[in-house]
Tab-separated table of C-alpha atoms and ligand atoms in Angstrom:
chain	number	residue	atom	x	y	z
L	86	MET	CA	239.682	-40.118	112.804
L	87	ASN	CA	242.329	-38.067	111.795
L	88	ASP	CA	243.722	-34.820	113.676
L	89	ARG	CA	240.222	-33.456	113.572
L	90	SER	CA	240.070	-30.778	115.995
L	91	PHE	CA	236.718	-28.731	117.280
L	92	ASP	CA	236.234	-25.574	117.544
L	93	ASP	CA	232.500	-23.859	117.585
L	94	SER	CA	232.783	-24.227	113.512
L	95	PHE	CA	233.527	-26.535	111.173
L	96	THR	CA	236.123	-26.663	109.066
L	97	ALA	CA	235.988	-28.788	105.703
L	98	SER	CA	239.069	-29.926	105.345
L	99	LEU	CA	239.793	-33.887	103.653
L	100	ARG	CA	241.536	-34.310	108.209
L	101	THR	CA	238.016	-32.879	109.543
L	102	LEU	CA	235.925	-34.723	106.768
L	103	GLY	CA	237.801	-37.658	106.484
L	104	ASP	CA	238.296	-41.452	108.444
L	105	ASP	CA	241.873	-41.440	106.768
L	106	GLU	CA	241.686	-45.190	107.906
L	107	ALA	CA	238.429	-45.625	105.795
L	108	LEU	CA	239.999	-43.474	103.058
L	109	ARG	CA	243.220	-45.245	103.202
L	110	GLU	CA	241.318	-48.697	103.029
L	111	PHE	CA	240.005	-47.652	99.814
L	112	LEU	CA	242.360	-46.244	98.276
L	113	GLN	CA	244.417	-48.701	97.882
L	114	ASN	CA	241.947	-51.630	97.164
L	115	ALA	CA	241.153	-50.230	94.577
L	116	ALA	CA	244.066	-49.853	93.575
L	117	THR	CA	244.958	-52.719	93.652
L	118	ILE	CA	242.231	-53.943	91.911
L	119	HIS	CA	242.754	-51.324	89.151
L	120	ARG	CA	245.996	-51.533	89.097
L	121	VAL	CA	247.071	-48.122	89.125
L	122	THR	CA	248.742	-45.525	91.266
L	123	LEU	CA	246.210	-43.429	92.688
L	124	ALA	CA	247.520	-39.815	94.897
L	125	ILE	CA	245.604	-37.226	97.586
L	126	ASP	CA	247.499	-33.873	98.026
L	127	GLU	CA	245.581	-31.490	100.179
L	128	PRO	CA	245.640	-27.993	99.014
L	129	ASN	CA	248.550	-26.581	100.428
L	130	GLY	CA	250.442	-29.209	98.378
L	131	GLN	CA	251.538	-32.013	101.380
L	132	SER	CA	250.803	-35.670	100.214
L	133	PHE	CA	247.506	-37.196	102.423
L	134	ALA	CA	247.103	-40.337	100.387
L	135	ILE	CA	249.963	-42.037	97.534
L	136	VAL	CA	248.848	-46.043	96.983
L	137	GLY	CA	250.385	-48.386	94.338
L	138	GLU	CA	253.124	-49.853	92.423
L	139	SER	CA	256.250	-48.527	92.181
L	140	SER	CA	256.188	-48.855	88.231
L	141	TRP	CA	253.072	-47.197	87.378
L	142	ARG	CA	255.277	-43.616	87.874
L	143	LEU	CA	253.261	-41.322	89.716
L	144	PRO	CA	254.393	-37.261	87.604
L	145	PRO	CA	253.971	-34.591	89.870
L	146	ALA	CA	250.717	-32.784	89.867
L	147	HIS	CA	250.805	-30.297	86.806
L	148	THR	CA	251.892	-32.605	84.529
L	149	CYS	CA	249.768	-35.665	85.559
L	150	TRP	CA	248.048	-37.438	83.255
L	151	LEU	CA	244.632	-37.665	85.538
L	152	ALA	CA	243.650	-35.533	87.916
L	153	GLU	CA	241.211	-33.686	89.946
L	154	ALA	CA	240.009	-31.638	92.439
L	155	ILE	CA	238.018	-32.803	95.481
L	156	VAL	CA	235.723	-29.985	96.123
L	157	TYR	CA	233.684	-30.561	99.123
L	158	ASP	CA	231.233	-27.735	99.991
L	159	GLY	CA	232.395	-25.323	98.069
L	160	VAL	CA	235.101	-25.355	99.325
L	161	ASN	CA	238.056	-26.535	97.680
L	162	ILE	CA	239.637	-29.726	100.008
L	163	GLY	CA	242.351	-31.450	97.699
L	164	LEU	CA	243.400	-32.974	94.427
L	165	LEU	CA	242.870	-37.233	93.401
L	166	ARG	CA	245.193	-37.789	90.749
L	167	LEU	CA	246.313	-41.199	88.966
L	168	GLY	CA	249.385	-42.945	88.735
L	169	HIS	CA	250.783	-42.667	84.771
L	170	ASP	CA	250.420	-46.624	83.001
L	171	PRO	CA	252.652	-45.972	79.494
L	172	LEU	CA	250.828	-49.496	78.473
L	173	ARG	CA	247.633	-48.710	78.896
L	174	PRO	CA	245.272	-45.953	77.500
L	175	GLU	CA	242.932	-43.647	78.664
L	176	HIS	CA	239.428	-44.658	77.803
L	177	GLU	CA	240.109	-47.672	79.913
L	178	VAL	CA	241.868	-45.392	83.324
L	179	GLU	CA	239.301	-42.703	83.450
L	180	PRO	CA	236.217	-44.712	84.536
L	181	VAL	CA	238.535	-45.449	87.572
L	182	LEU	CA	239.347	-42.539	88.659
L	183	ALA	CA	235.283	-41.574	88.467
L	184	HIS	CA	234.462	-44.473	90.366
L	185	VAL	CA	237.518	-43.601	92.931
L	186	ARG	CA	235.788	-39.828	93.014
L	187	ILE	CA	231.945	-41.761	93.850
L	188	VAL	CA	233.375	-43.261	96.457
L	189	LEU	CA	235.290	-40.114	98.303
L	190	ASP	CA	232.410	-38.261	97.935
L	191	LEU	CA	230.225	-40.735	99.743
L	192	LEU	CA	233.087	-41.392	101.998
L	193	LEU	CA	233.006	-37.571	103.748
L	194	HIS	CA	230.174	-37.276	102.675
L	195	HIS	CA	229.550	-39.756	105.678
L	196	GLY	CA	233.363	-37.988	107.408
L	197	HIS	CA	231.222	-35.453	107.169
L	198	ARG	CA	228.251	-36.285	109.300
L	199	SER	CA	230.000	-37.822	112.044
L	200	ALA	CA	232.658	-35.632	112.128
L	201	VAL	CA	229.446	-32.777	112.319
L	202	SER	CA	226.864	-35.104	115.220
L	203	ALA	CA	230.459	-35.738	117.279
L	204	ALA	CA	231.474	-31.701	116.965
L	205	LEU	CA	227.464	-31.104	118.245
L	206	GLN	CA	228.101	-34.459	121.145
L	207	GLU	CA	230.735	-32.012	121.803
L	208	ALA	CA	228.805	-28.363	122.178
L	209	THR	CA	226.549	-29.876	123.650
L	210	MET	CA	228.144	-31.399	126.418
L	211	ARG	CA	230.872	-27.818	126.931
L	212	GLU	CA	227.023	-26.530	127.448
L	213	HIS	CA	226.474	-28.844	130.318
L	214	VAL	CA	229.311	-28.384	132.465
L	215	ARG	CA	229.226	-24.555	131.910
L	216	GLN	CA	225.581	-24.935	133.277
L	217	VAL	CA	226.611	-26.928	135.982
L	218	THR	CA	229.401	-24.745	136.693
L	219	MET	CA	227.816	-22.292	136.511
L	220	GLN	CA	225.045	-23.457	138.233
L	221	ASN	CA	227.413	-24.622	141.413
L	222	GLU	CA	229.160	-21.308	141.103
L	223	GLU	CA	226.049	-19.917	142.308
L	224	LEU	CA	225.660	-23.382	145.088
L	225	ARG	CA	228.613	-22.083	146.504
L	226	ALA	CA	227.742	-18.540	146.799
L	227	ALA	CA	224.098	-19.017	147.900
L	228	TYR	CA	225.750	-21.900	150.895
L	229	GLU	CA	228.161	-19.275	151.750
L	230	HIS	CA	225.157	-16.835	152.466
L	231	VAL	CA	223.545	-19.077	153.834
L	232	ARG	CA	226.120	-20.135	156.479
L	233	GLN	CA	226.654	-16.699	156.714
L	234	LEU	CA	223.431	-15.260	158.526
L	235	ASP	CA	223.846	-18.687	160.324
L	236	ARG	CA	226.808	-17.192	161.947
L	237	LEU	CA	224.825	-13.660	161.918
L	238	LYS	CA	222.007	-15.750	163.879
L	239	ILE	CA	224.063	-17.071	166.610
L	240	ASP	CA	225.761	-14.333	166.842
L	241	PHE	CA	222.275	-11.838	167.686
L	242	LEU	CA	220.859	-14.949	169.819
L	243	GLY	CA	224.283	-15.500	171.874
L	244	THR	CA	224.336	-11.974	171.900
L	245	VAL	CA	219.710	-11.324	172.874
L	246	SER	CA	219.775	-14.219	175.497
L	247	HIS	CA	222.691	-13.263	177.057
L	248	GLU	CA	221.094	-9.782	177.389
L	249	LEU	CA	217.558	-11.150	178.751
L	250	ARG	CA	218.991	-13.766	180.958
L	251	THR	CA	221.141	-11.542	183.149
L	252	PRO	CA	217.716	-9.386	183.729
L	253	LEU	CA	215.355	-11.954	184.338
L	254	THR	CA	218.209	-13.720	186.816
L	255	SER	CA	217.570	-10.544	189.035
L	256	ILE	CA	213.728	-11.194	188.453
L	257	LEU	CA	214.038	-14.438	190.165
L	258	GLY	CA	216.199	-13.226	192.657
L	259	TYR	CA	214.097	-11.005	193.421
L	260	GLY	CA	211.221	-12.754	193.980
L	261	GLU	CA	212.464	-15.482	195.733
L	262	MET	CA	213.664	-12.769	198.281
L	263	LEU	CA	210.748	-10.807	197.784
L	264	THR	CA	208.796	-15.480	198.931
L	265	GLN	CA	211.582	-15.025	201.674
L	266	GLY	CA	210.180	-12.123	203.291
L	267	VAL	CA	213.081	-11.276	202.984
L	268	ALA	CA	211.808	-7.206	202.319
L	269	GLY	CA	208.575	-8.245	205.043
L	270	ALA	CA	205.717	-10.004	205.616
L	271	LEU	CA	203.857	-10.925	202.491
L	272	SER	CA	199.870	-11.354	201.972
L	273	THR	CA	198.851	-15.409	200.858
L	274	GLU	CA	197.539	-12.838	197.310
L	275	GLN	CA	201.284	-10.707	197.345
L	276	LEU	CA	202.258	-14.133	197.448
L	277	GLU	CA	200.111	-16.392	195.119
L	278	PHE	CA	201.025	-12.440	193.128
L	279	VAL	CA	205.153	-13.025	193.894
L	280	SER	CA	205.323	-17.048	192.630
L	281	THR	CA	203.304	-16.178	189.552
L	282	ILE	CA	206.005	-13.956	188.928
L	283	ARG	CA	208.513	-16.334	189.414
L	284	GLU	CA	206.813	-19.214	186.862
L	285	LYS	CA	205.967	-17.003	183.823
L	286	GLY	CA	210.228	-15.567	184.932
L	287	GLU	CA	211.250	-19.352	184.668
L	288	GLN	CA	209.742	-20.318	181.731
L	289	LEU	CA	211.157	-17.844	179.824
L	290	LEU	CA	214.447	-18.788	180.850
L	291	GLN	CA	213.685	-22.108	179.653
L	292	LEU	CA	212.642	-20.724	176.400
L	293	ILE	CA	216.018	-19.241	176.830
L	294	ASN	CA	217.924	-21.754	177.437
L	295	SER	CA	216.438	-24.156	174.041
L	296	MET	CA	217.082	-20.828	171.227
L	297	LEU	CA	219.787	-21.060	172.561
L	298	ASP	CA	220.485	-24.615	172.229
L	299	THR	CA	218.797	-24.791	168.865
L	300	ALA	CA	220.461	-21.958	167.765
L	301	LYS	CA	224.040	-24.256	168.721
L	302	LEU	CA	223.084	-27.109	167.389
L	303	GLU	CA	221.615	-26.039	164.159
L	304	SER	CA	225.387	-24.062	164.104
L	305	GLY	CA	227.165	-27.379	165.175
L	306	THR	CA	228.907	-25.766	168.123
L	307	LEU	CA	226.587	-27.425	171.197
L	308	ASP	CA	229.444	-29.391	172.984
L	309	VAL	CA	229.014	-32.684	174.089
L	310	HIS	CA	231.889	-33.861	176.792
L	311	ARG	CA	231.997	-38.085	176.971
L	312	SER	CA	232.979	-40.248	180.012
L	313	PRO	CA	232.159	-42.758	181.986
L	314	LEU	CA	228.697	-42.247	183.501
L	315	LEU	CA	226.860	-44.141	185.240
L	316	LEU	CA	223.219	-44.300	184.297
L	317	PRO	CA	221.088	-45.120	187.901
L	318	PRO	CA	222.072	-41.670	189.777
L	319	LEU	CA	221.247	-39.973	186.973
L	320	LEU	CA	217.910	-41.006	186.319
L	321	GLU	CA	216.820	-40.444	190.158
L	322	GLY	CA	218.462	-37.340	189.998
L	323	VAL	CA	215.488	-36.720	187.331
L	324	ALA	CA	213.134	-38.410	189.376
L	325	ALA	CA	213.810	-36.876	192.592
L	326	THR	CA	214.063	-32.749	190.320
L	327	PHE	CA	210.330	-34.124	189.830
L	328	VAL	CA	208.906	-34.642	193.601
L	329	PRO	CA	207.559	-31.312	194.397
L	330	HIS	CA	206.012	-31.525	191.054
L	331	ILE	CA	204.191	-34.623	191.447
L	332	ARG	CA	202.923	-33.643	194.758
L	333	ARG	CA	202.028	-30.605	193.817
L	334	ARG	CA	200.051	-32.735	190.664
L	335	GLU	CA	198.975	-35.210	192.869
L	336	LEU	CA	200.761	-37.594	190.254
L	337	ARG	CA	202.599	-40.857	191.457
L	338	LEU	CA	206.471	-41.658	189.828
L	339	GLU	CA	207.354	-44.820	189.783
L	340	LEU	CA	211.661	-45.229	188.990
L	341	ASP	CA	212.626	-48.576	188.094
L	342	VAL	CA	216.498	-48.669	186.830
L	343	SER	CA	217.795	-52.761	186.686
L	344	THR	CA	220.931	-53.035	188.311
L	345	ASP	CA	222.064	-54.045	185.339
L	346	VAL	CA	221.942	-51.137	184.126
L	347	LEU	CA	225.198	-49.783	184.651
L	348	GLU	CA	228.156	-47.124	182.576
L	349	ILE	CA	226.932	-45.473	179.324
L	350	PHE	CA	229.453	-43.396	177.610
L	351	GLY	CA	227.976	-39.032	178.002
L	352	ASP	CA	227.777	-36.001	178.387
L	353	ALA	CA	225.716	-35.533	182.237
L	354	VAL	CA	224.324	-32.252	182.103
L	355	ARG	CA	223.563	-32.397	178.510
L	356	LEU	CA	221.514	-36.273	179.432
L	357	ARG	CA	220.143	-35.160	182.356
L	358	GLN	CA	219.151	-32.318	179.639
L	359	VAL	CA	217.689	-34.957	177.826
L	360	PHE	CA	215.937	-36.986	180.540
L	361	MET	CA	214.750	-33.540	182.611
L	362	ASN	CA	212.859	-32.574	179.261
L	363	LEU	CA	211.207	-36.211	179.039
L	364	VAL	CA	210.342	-36.675	182.363
L	365	ASP	CA	208.512	-32.724	182.444
L	366	ASN	CA	205.750	-33.078	179.140
L	367	ALA	CA	205.016	-36.817	180.575
L	368	ILE	CA	204.016	-34.866	183.966
L	369	LYS	CA	202.824	-31.762	181.646
L	370	PHE	CA	201.021	-33.958	179.551
L	371	SER	CA	199.851	-36.105	182.525
L	372	PRO	CA	196.142	-35.491	184.132
L	373	LYS	CA	195.526	-36.104	188.018
L	374	ARG	CA	196.603	-39.033	189.540
L	375	GLU	CA	197.400	-41.188	186.976
L	376	LEU	CA	201.498	-42.233	187.053
L	377	VAL	CA	204.614	-41.472	185.315
L	378	ARG	CA	206.933	-44.054	185.566
L	379	LEU	CA	210.993	-43.614	184.304
L	380	GLU	CA	211.871	-47.359	183.010
L	381	ALA	CA	216.310	-48.866	183.230
L	382	ARG	CA	216.986	-51.884	180.883
L	383	LEU	CA	220.013	-53.064	179.057
L	384	VAL	CA	218.847	-54.532	175.532
L	385	VAL	CA	220.971	-56.044	172.680
L	386	SER	CA	221.192	-53.675	169.374
L	387	SER	CA	222.246	-55.514	166.010
L	388	LEU	CA	225.485	-53.864	164.575
L	389	GLY	CA	224.809	-50.515	165.792
L	390	GLU	CA	220.619	-50.396	164.349
L	391	PHE	CA	218.913	-50.412	167.557
L	392	SER	CA	215.889	-52.879	167.417
L	393	ALA	CA	213.301	-52.984	169.750
L	394	ALA	CA	214.194	-54.295	172.840
L	395	LEU	CA	214.971	-57.567	172.568
L	396	VAL	CA	215.214	-58.329	176.487
L	397	GLU	CA	215.088	-61.308	178.429
L	398	GLU	CA	213.390	-61.327	181.377
L	399	PRO	CA	215.494	-62.628	183.470
L	400	LEU	CA	218.612	-61.637	181.586
L	401	SER	CA	220.650	-63.908	180.849
L	402	PRO	CA	224.075	-64.270	181.234
L	403	THR	CA	224.753	-65.126	178.030
L	404	VAL	CA	223.921	-62.054	175.884
L	405	ALA	CA	226.175	-59.937	175.214
L	406	TYR	CA	223.827	-57.058	175.964
L	407	ASP	CA	225.024	-53.734	174.334
L	408	ALA	CA	222.372	-51.010	174.850
L	409	VAL	CA	220.648	-49.524	177.300
L	410	GLU	CA	217.390	-48.516	176.697
L	411	VAL	CA	215.020	-45.533	179.309
L	412	ARG	CA	211.407	-45.804	179.118
L	413	ILE	CA	209.471	-42.372	180.224
L	414	ARG	CA	206.126	-43.771	180.334
L	415	ASP	CA	203.298	-41.520	181.061
L	416	ARG	CA	199.043	-42.299	181.028
L	417	GLY	CA	198.219	-38.954	179.199
L	418	CYS	CA	196.197	-37.478	176.722
L	419	GLY	CA	199.476	-39.750	174.378
L	420	ILE	CA	199.856	-38.281	170.499
L	421	ALA	CA	198.489	-38.972	167.437
L	422	GLN	CA	200.107	-42.403	164.645
L	423	ASP	CA	200.676	-39.843	162.022
L	424	GLU	CA	202.168	-37.020	164.481
L	425	HIS	CA	205.424	-39.474	165.745
L	426	GLY	CA	207.451	-38.584	162.497
L	427	ARG	CA	206.665	-35.066	163.310
L	428	ILE	CA	207.395	-34.550	167.261
L	429	PHE	CA	210.883	-34.165	166.838
L	430	ASP	CA	211.318	-31.518	164.041
L	431	PRO	CA	213.018	-28.195	166.180
L	432	PHE	CA	208.885	-25.509	166.570
L	433	TYR	CA	207.089	-28.574	166.245
L	434	GLN	CA	203.945	-29.045	168.022
L	435	VAL	CA	200.575	-30.875	168.636
L	436	ASP	CA	198.006	-29.205	167.069
L	437	SER	CA	195.204	-30.007	169.804
L	438	SER	CA	193.127	-28.716	172.931
L	439	GLN	CA	196.231	-30.380	175.358
L	440	THR	CA	199.326	-29.082	173.687
L	441	ARG	CA	197.335	-24.833	173.713
L	442	LYS	CA	196.868	-25.399	177.393
L	443	HIS	CA	200.693	-26.116	177.974
L	444	GLN	CA	202.638	-23.252	176.734
L	445	GLY	CA	206.092	-24.331	175.299
L	446	ALA	CA	208.651	-23.275	171.642
L	447	GLY	CA	208.053	-27.372	170.047
L	448	LEU	CA	211.924	-26.650	170.588
L	449	GLY	CA	212.770	-30.134	173.594
L	450	LEU	CA	211.807	-32.971	171.352
L	451	ALA	CA	214.102	-32.238	168.596
L	452	ILE	CA	217.047	-31.327	171.797
L	453	CYS	CA	216.807	-34.139	173.277
L	454	LYS	CA	216.876	-36.004	169.612
L	455	ARG	CA	220.383	-34.342	168.000
L	456	ILE	CA	221.928	-34.642	172.071
L	457	VAL	CA	220.898	-38.476	171.558
L	458	GLU	CA	222.111	-39.106	168.216
L	459	ALA	CA	225.773	-37.257	169.615
L	460	HIS	CA	226.234	-40.000	172.860
L	461	ASP	CA	225.236	-43.303	168.854
L	462	GLY	CA	221.851	-43.609	170.603
L	463	ARG	CA	218.261	-43.194	169.132
L	464	ILE	CA	214.978	-42.338	170.507
L	465	ASN	CA	211.044	-42.723	169.657
L	466	VAL	CA	208.056	-42.662	170.338
L	467	GLU	CA	205.691	-44.990	171.126
L	468	SER	CA	201.735	-45.081	172.414
L	469	ASN	CA	201.306	-46.412	175.824
L	470	GLU	CA	199.084	-49.098	176.894
L	471	PRO	CA	195.984	-48.594	176.853
L	472	HIS	CA	196.639	-45.200	176.696
L	473	GLY	CA	199.268	-42.348	176.844
L	474	THR	CA	202.811	-41.966	175.029
L	475	CYS	CA	205.741	-43.742	175.881
L	476	PHE	CA	209.882	-42.064	174.310
L	477	VAL	CA	212.225	-44.667	174.679
L	478	VAL	CA	215.447	-43.550	174.095
L	479	THR	CA	218.398	-45.775	173.748
L	480	LEU	CA	221.673	-45.094	174.239
L	481	PRO	CA	225.090	-47.472	173.676
L	482	ILE	CA	227.019	-48.866	176.436
L	483	ALA	CA	230.611	-47.714	177.699
L	484	PRO	CA	233.151	-50.777	175.622
L	485	PRO	CA	234.594	-51.011	179.023
L	486	ASP	CA	231.533	-52.396	180.175
L	487	ARG	CA	230.773	-53.928	177.335
L	488	GLU	CA	233.887	-56.033	177.269
L	489	ARG	CA	233.772	-56.717	180.420
L	490	ARG	CA	229.855	-58.370	179.569
L	491	VAL	CA	231.430	-60.262	176.195
L	492	ARG	CA	234.029	-61.899	178.630
L	493	LEU	CA	231.621	-62.889	181.120
L	494	ARG	CA	229.712	-64.438	177.797
L	495	GLY	CA	232.479	-66.253	177.050
L	496	SER	CA	233.067	-67.771	180.068
L	497	LEU	CA	230.067	-68.938	180.722
L	498	ARG	CA	229.955	-71.382	177.502
L	499	PRO	CA	230.717	-75.473	177.903
H	44	LIG	P1	207.275	-27.995	173.994
H	44	LIG	O1	208.215	-27.559	174.082
H	44	LIG	O2	206.656	-27.216	172.977
H	44	LIG	O3	206.300	-29.289	174.781
H	44	LIG	P2	208.532	-30.062	172.270
H	44	LIG	O4	209.693	-30.155	171.567
H	44	LIG	O5	208.694	-31.332	174.191
H	44	LIG	O6	207.760	-29.180	172.984
H	44	LIG	O7	207.357	-31.532	172.115
H	44	LIG	C1	206.039	-31.032	170.519
H	44	LIG	C2	205.013	-31.509	171.127
H	44	LIG	O8	205.160	-33.042	171.244
H	44	LIG	C3	204.534	-31.523	171.709
H	44	LIG	O9	203.186	-29.560	171.984
H	44	LIG	C4	202.748	-32.120	171.953
H	44	LIG	O10	202.073	-31.673	171.577
H	44	LIG	C5	203.548	-33.330	172.639
H	44	LIG	N1	204.104	-34.561	173.060
H	44	LIG	C6	205.529	-33.994	173.628
H	44	LIG	N2	205.401	-34.640	174.842
H	44	LIG	C7	204.714	-35.266	175.048
H	44	LIG	C8	203.792	-35.779	175.986
H	44	LIG	N3	204.084	-36.867	176.809
H	44	LIG	N4	202.221	-36.305	176.010
H	44	LIG	C9	202.074	-36.397	174.822
H	44	LIG	N5	202.421	-34.969	174.066
H	44	LIG	C10	203.434	-35.235	173.805
């Protein structure tokens, strides 16, 4: 097609209707077969096409021998002219004009159909693009709005938690002073009341901190500063912190850290927060006199996708261990298999009598998951056999340590 421009309204003309090439080819064939000269002019007098032997002279439009207007849909779109051959009688060439006219109509009609369908297609596309652009704009505006709300939420949470934390710290401090007898000796009952005030205050402080962490994680402003970090002392520190809780609950806490577990690349404060949370949960959900275990060992992970533990006992010097797996096992009420996928969602709590007994906001595991993932690690939950829960945290070991292990493996090869 030649020179077609489709505006919203379609204008009929030789150029918008016809397929130029097909039209010219047909005219050329007709001229050769019938041995005539054919010409088509546009309404403005410009020549659209002229084909045939030059010997068959073609007179100017107004004096031409045979001519017929091309009218399409009530619009005059051109003039078809037949060249003058003085040797041929008029009745012999007249049917040529009629034949050419019929085929021309067919070609124009066909051209019109494809032109209209192309115009329709283009209009549909344009409408589609307009709608998508509009939706994009709306989405962008909504996203900006949400971001603004998010910022407001974080600012609000930051301010509120700061405002709550300051008086709470005083309450806890004065509570401690009362317990220590700074303001005079307390009776057993008074001591009990003060220790309840302190316990609830600590819970409140923990909740405020969790909410602040969640807000920071949601907005991506929680900083994780990673550096080479020795995991065994960190885990020993966590276990030591819980000794009083363990004693109070008459539980047993076992720490089993393989001597091969050395350095990872992590944020000591944040990882301590993760393991404290998991051990705290294990203690919370364990019945009296039960066992809580904290284990750490080297594992092999594949292509960044941590697989289930592939540990050989004893450790093989020919295997390139590249991750540490920390398992926190308890023999408590356990978590039903169908809850495993949801317990890492913020504010999600398993609806059980055990959960209702222990207060919490359902934020701890969501925070743990984000922190572990910020360390390129994974956290999963499994059932601890024969009963209880086992949380598995897998963290990549520090690059220098990894290189050392790979070198070690290489040097042992025959
Ligand atoms: P919370 O701060 O409320 O304990 P978490 O995010 O730490 O929230 O845990 C979410 C839920 O997962 C808990 O409410 C509890 O139902 C379940 N859960 C977590 N750890 C254990 C566990 N060791 N044993 C049984 N249930 C657990």
